[in-house]
mmCIF file of C-alpha atoms in Angstrom:
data_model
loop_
_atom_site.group_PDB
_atom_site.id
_atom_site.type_symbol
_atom_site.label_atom_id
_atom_site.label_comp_id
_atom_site.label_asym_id
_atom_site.label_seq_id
_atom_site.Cartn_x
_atom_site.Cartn_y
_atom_site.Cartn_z
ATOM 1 C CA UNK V 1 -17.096 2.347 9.475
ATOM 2 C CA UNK V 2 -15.578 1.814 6.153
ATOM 3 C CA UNK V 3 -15.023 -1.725 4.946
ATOM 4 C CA UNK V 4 -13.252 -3.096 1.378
ATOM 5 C CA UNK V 5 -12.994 -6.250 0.371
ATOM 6 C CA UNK V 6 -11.881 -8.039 -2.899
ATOM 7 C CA UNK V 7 -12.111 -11.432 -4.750
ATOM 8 C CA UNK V 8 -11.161 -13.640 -4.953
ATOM 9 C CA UNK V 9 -8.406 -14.470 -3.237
ATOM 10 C CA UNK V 10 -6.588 -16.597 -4.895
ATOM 11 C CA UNK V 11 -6.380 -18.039 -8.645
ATOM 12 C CA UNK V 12 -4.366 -19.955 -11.165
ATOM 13 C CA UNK V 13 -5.008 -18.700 -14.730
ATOM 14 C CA UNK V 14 -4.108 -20.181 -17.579
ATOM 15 C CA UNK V 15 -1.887 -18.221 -19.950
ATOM 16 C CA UNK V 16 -4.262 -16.410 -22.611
ATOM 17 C CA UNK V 17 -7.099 -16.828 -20.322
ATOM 18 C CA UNK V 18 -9.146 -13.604 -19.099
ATOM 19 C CA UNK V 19 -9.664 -11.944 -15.660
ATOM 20 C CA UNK V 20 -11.489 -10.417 -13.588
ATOM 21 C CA UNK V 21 -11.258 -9.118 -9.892
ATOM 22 C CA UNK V 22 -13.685 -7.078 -8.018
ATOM 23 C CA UNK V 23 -13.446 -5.033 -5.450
ATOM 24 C CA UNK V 24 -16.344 -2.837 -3.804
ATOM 25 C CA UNK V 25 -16.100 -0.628 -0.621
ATOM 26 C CA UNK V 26 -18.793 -0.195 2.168
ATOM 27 C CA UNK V 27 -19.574 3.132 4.611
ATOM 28 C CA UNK V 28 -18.286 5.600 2.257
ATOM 29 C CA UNK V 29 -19.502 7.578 -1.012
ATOM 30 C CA UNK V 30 -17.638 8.922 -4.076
ATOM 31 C CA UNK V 31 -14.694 7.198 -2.802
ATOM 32 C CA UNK V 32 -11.384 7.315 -5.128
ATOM 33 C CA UNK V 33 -10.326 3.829 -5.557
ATOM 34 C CA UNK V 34 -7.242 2.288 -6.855
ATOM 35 C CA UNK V 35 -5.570 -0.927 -8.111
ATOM 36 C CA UNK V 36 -2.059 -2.306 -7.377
ATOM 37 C CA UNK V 37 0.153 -4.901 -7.884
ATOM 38 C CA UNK V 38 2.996 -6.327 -6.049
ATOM 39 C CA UNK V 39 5.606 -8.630 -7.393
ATOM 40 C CA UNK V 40 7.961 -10.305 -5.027
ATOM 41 C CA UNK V 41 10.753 -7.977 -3.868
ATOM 42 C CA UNK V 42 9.538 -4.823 -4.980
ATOM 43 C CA UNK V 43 7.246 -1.999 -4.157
ATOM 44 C CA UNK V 44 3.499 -1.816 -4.717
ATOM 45 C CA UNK V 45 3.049 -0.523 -8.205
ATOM 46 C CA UNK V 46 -0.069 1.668 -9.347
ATOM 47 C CA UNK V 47 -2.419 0.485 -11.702
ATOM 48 C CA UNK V 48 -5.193 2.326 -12.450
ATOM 49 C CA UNK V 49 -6.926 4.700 -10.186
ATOM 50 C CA UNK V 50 -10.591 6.107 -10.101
ATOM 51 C CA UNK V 51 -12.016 9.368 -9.309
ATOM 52 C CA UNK V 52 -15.397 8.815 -9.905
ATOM 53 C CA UNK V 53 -17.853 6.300 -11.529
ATOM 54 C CA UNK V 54 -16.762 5.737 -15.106
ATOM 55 C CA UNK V 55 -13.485 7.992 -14.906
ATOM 56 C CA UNK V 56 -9.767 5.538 -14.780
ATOM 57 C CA UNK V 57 -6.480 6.799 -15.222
ATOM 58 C CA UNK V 58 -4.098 3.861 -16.477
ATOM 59 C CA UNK V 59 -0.160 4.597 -14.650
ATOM 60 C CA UNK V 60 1.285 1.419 -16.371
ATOM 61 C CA UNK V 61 0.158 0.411 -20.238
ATOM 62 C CA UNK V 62 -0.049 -3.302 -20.321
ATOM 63 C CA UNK V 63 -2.592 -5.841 -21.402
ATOM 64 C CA UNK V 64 -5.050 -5.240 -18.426
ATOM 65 C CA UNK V 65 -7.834 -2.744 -18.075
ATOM 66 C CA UNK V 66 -9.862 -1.187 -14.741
ATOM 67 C CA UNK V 67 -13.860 0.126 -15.017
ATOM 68 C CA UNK V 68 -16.016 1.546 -12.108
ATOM 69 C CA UNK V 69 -19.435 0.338 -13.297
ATOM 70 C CA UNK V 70 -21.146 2.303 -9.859
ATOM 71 C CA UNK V 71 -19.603 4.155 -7.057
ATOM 72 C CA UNK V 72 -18.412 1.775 -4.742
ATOM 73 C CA UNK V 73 -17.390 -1.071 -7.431
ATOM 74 C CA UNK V 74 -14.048 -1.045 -9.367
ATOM 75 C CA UNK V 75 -12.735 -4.080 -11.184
ATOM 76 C CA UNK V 76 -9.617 -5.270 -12.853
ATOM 77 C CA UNK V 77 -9.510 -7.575 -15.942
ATOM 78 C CA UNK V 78 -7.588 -8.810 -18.613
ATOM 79 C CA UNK V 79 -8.616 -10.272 -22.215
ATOM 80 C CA UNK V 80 -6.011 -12.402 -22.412
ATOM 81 C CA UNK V 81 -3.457 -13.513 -19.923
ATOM 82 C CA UNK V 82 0.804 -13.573 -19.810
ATOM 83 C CA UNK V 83 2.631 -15.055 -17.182
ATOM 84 C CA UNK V 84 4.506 -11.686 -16.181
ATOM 85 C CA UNK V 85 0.955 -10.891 -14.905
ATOM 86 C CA UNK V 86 1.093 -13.276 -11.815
ATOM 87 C CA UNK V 87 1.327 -11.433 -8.467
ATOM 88 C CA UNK V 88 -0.607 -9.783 -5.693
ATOM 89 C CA UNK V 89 -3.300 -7.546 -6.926
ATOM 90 C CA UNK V 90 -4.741 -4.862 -4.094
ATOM 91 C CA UNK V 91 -7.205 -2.939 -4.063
ATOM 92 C CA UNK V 92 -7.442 0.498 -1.904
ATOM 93 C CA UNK V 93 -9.724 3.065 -1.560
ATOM 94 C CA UNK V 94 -9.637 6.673 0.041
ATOM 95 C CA UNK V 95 -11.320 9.638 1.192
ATOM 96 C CA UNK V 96 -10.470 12.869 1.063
ATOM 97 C CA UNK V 97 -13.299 14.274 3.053
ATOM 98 C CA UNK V 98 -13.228 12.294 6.177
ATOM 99 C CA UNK V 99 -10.932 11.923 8.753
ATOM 100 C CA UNK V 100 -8.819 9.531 6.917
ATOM 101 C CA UNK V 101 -7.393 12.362 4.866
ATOM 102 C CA UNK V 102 -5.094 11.340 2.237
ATOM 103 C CA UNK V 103 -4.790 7.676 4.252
ATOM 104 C CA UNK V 104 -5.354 5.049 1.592
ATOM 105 C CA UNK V 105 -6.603 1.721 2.951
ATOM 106 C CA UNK V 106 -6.300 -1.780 0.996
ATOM 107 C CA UNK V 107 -8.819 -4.565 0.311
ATOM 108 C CA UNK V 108 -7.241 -8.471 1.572
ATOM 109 C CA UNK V 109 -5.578 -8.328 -2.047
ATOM 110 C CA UNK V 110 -5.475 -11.317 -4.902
ATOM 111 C CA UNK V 111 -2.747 -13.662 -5.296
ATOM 112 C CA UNK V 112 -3.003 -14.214 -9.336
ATOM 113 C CA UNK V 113 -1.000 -17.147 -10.725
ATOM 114 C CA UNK V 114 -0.708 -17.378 -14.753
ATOM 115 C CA UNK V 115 0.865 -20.998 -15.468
ATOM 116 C CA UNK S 1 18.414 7.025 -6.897
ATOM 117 C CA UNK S 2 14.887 5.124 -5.831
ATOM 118 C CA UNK S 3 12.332 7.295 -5.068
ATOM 119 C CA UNK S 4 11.782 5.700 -1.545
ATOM 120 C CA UNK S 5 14.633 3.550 -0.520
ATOM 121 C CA UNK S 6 14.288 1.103 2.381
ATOM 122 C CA UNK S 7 17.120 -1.271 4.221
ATOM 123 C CA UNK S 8 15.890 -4.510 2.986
ATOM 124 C CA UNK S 9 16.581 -6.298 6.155
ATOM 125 C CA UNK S 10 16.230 -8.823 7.652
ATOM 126 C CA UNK S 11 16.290 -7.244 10.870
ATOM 127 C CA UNK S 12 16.612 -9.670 13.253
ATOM 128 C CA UNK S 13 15.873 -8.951 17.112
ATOM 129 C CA UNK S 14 15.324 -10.472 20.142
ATOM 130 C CA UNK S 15 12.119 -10.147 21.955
ATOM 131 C CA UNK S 16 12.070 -6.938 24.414
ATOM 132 C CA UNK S 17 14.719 -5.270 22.321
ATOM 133 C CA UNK S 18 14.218 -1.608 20.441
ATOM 134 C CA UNK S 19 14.706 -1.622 16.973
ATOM 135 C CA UNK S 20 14.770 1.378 14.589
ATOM 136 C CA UNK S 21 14.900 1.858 10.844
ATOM 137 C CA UNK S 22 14.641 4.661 8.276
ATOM 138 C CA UNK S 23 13.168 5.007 4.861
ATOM 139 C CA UNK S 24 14.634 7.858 2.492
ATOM 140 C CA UNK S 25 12.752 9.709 -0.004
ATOM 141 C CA UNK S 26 14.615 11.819 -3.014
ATOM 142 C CA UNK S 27 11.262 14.498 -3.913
ATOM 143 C CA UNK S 28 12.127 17.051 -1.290
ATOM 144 C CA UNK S 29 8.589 18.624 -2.015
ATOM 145 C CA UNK S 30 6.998 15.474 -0.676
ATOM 146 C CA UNK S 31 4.122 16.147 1.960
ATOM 147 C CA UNK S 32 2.618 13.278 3.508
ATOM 148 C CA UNK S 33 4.677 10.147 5.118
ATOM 149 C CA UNK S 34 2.989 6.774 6.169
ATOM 150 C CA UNK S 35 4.504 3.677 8.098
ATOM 151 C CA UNK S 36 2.749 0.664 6.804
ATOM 152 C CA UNK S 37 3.241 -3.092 8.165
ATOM 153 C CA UNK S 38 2.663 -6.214 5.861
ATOM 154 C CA UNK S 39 2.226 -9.298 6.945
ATOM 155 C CA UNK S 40 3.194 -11.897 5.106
ATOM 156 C CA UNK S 41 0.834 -12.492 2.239
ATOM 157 C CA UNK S 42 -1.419 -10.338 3.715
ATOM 158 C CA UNK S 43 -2.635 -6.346 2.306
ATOM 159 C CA UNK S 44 -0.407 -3.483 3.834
ATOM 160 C CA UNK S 45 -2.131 -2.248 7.001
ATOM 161 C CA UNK S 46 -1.729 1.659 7.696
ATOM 162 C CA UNK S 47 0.612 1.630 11.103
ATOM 163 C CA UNK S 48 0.943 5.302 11.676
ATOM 164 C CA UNK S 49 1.246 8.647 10.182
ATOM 165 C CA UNK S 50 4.491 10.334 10.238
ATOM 166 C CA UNK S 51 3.643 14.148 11.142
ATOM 167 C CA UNK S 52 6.629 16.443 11.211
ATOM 168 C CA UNK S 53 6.580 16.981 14.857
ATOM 169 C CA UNK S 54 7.003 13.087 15.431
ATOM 170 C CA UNK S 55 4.495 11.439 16.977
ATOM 171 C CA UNK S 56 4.049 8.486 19.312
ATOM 172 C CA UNK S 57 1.440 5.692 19.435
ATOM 173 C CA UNK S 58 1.939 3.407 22.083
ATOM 174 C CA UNK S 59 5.547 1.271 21.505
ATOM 175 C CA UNK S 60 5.638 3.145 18.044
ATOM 176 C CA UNK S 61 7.613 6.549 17.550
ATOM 177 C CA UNK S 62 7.701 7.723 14.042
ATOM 178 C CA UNK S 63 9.902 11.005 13.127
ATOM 179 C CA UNK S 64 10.662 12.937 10.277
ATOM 180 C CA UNK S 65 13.536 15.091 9.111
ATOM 181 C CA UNK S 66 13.267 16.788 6.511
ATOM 182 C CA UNK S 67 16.648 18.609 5.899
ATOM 183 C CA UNK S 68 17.987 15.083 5.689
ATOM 184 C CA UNK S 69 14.856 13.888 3.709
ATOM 185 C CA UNK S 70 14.396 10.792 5.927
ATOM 186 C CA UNK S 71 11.314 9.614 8.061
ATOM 187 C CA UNK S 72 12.353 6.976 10.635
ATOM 188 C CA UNK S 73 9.970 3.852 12.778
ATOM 189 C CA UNK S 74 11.130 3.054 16.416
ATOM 190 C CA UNK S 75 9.682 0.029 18.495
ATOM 191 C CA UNK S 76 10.100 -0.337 21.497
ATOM 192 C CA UNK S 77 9.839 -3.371 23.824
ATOM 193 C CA UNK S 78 9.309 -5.263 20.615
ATOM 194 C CA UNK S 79 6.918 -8.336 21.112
ATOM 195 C CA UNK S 80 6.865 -11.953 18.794
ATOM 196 C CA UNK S 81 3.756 -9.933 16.637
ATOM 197 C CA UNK S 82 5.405 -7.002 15.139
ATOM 198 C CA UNK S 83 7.423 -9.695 13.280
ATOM 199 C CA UNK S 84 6.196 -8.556 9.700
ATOM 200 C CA UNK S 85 7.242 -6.094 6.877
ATOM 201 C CA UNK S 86 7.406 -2.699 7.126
ATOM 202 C CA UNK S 87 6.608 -0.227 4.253
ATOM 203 C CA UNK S 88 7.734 3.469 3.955
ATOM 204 C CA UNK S 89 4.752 5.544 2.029
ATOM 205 C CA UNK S 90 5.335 8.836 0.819
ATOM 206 C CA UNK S 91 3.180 11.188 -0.879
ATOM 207 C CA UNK S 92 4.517 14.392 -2.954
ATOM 208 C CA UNK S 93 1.451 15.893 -3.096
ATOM 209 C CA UNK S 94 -0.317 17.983 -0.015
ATOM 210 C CA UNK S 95 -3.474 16.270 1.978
ATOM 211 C CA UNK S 96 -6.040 17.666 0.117
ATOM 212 C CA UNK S 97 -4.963 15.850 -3.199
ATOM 213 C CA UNK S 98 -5.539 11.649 -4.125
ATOM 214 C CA UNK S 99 -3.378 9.109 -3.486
ATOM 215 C CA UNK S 100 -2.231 8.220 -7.350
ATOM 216 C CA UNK S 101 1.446 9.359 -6.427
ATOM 217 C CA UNK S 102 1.713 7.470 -3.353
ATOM 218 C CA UNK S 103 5.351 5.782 -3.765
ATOM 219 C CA UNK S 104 6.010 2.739 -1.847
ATOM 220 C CA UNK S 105 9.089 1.399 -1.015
ATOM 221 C CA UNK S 106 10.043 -2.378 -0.897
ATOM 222 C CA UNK S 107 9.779 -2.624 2.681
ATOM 223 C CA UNK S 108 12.224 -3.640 5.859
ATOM 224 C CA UNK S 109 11.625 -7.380 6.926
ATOM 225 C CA UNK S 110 11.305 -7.405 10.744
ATOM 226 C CA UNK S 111 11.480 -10.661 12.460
ATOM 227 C CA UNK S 112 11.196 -10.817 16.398
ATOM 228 C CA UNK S 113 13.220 -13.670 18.421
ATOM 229 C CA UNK S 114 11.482 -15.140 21.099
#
């Protein structure tokens, strides 16, 4: 079976400092991935999403940036922090191919806080 | 008007009762409908697909209607753990595209009464 996970879980940034989260799926191949964000009281909002190693569409401009160094590995980081990034960063991945169809299934996510 | 609109909530409702709430979308070209639930703090966890015949799982009923461009969840018997938040999903584009216009909305808060 397919498995995601991401990390870490939780961190408290700095403002100005960088990031990084990674996220890398299991039991699948050429996967498209995607990453989100969540602030309190409103819907998930797309980030970036990934059809294949090396290829990222940006939805949002701001000051953070995806890559998908190999197939199963995408990862989210900023340069330099601002403290309208904090929230809940998830990542998801699906499958066309398989069963799951269109279903798009999310990685435990990463509570950022920028103080 | 929001893409996908939800009732905010908080729905409150005592243990064994049924509770029902809808989640409307404005693209009437939209193909694909999910129910997710949320837990608090926790990643949105796919509950059920929302097929345009309805379908069942279990206490779960999910419906669509598309002249009215709403999809609708139903519990039944409701137990202490489907206390959580639930998240409408809808996808304009048919099955056999990617996910990158998935729109979410805010989600109906759901809290069960022992």
């Amino acid at each position: 079976s397919q498995t995601i996970h991401q990390w870490p879980a939780t961190l408290v940034q700095p403002v100005g400092s960088p990031l990084s989260l990674e996220c890398t799926v299991e039991g699948t191949s050429n996967p498209n991935l995607y990453w989100y964000r969540q602030a309190a009281g409103r819907g998930l909002q797309l980030l970036f999403y990934s059809v294949g190693i090396g290829q990222i569409s940006s939805e949002v401009p701001q000051n953070l940036s995806a890559s998908r160094p190999q197939d199963r590995q995408f990862i989210l980081s900023s340069k330099k922090l601002l403290l309208s990034d904090s929230g809940f960063y998830l990542c998801a991945w699906s499958d066309l191919r398989g069963n799951s169809g269109n279903t798009i299934y999310f990685g435990e996510g990463s509570w950022l806080t920028v103080v | 008007r929001k893409e996908v609109e939800q009732d905010p909530g908080p729905f409150n409702v005592p243990e064994g009762a049924t509770v029902a709430f809808n989640c409307t979308y404005s693209n009437s070209a939209s193909q694909s409908f999910f129910w997710y639930r949320q837990d608090c703090r926790k990643e949105p966890k796919l509950l059920m697909s929302v097929y345009s015949s309805g379908n069942e799982d279990g206490r779960f009923t999910a419906q669509l209607n598309r002249a009215s461009q709403y999809i609708s969840l139903l519990i039944r018997d409701s137990k202490l753990s489907d206390s959580a938040t639930y998240l409408c999903v809808v996808n304009p584009l048919g099955s056999n595209f990617g996910n990158e216009k998935l729109t979410f909305g805010t989600g109906t808060r759901l809290t069960i009464i022992p």
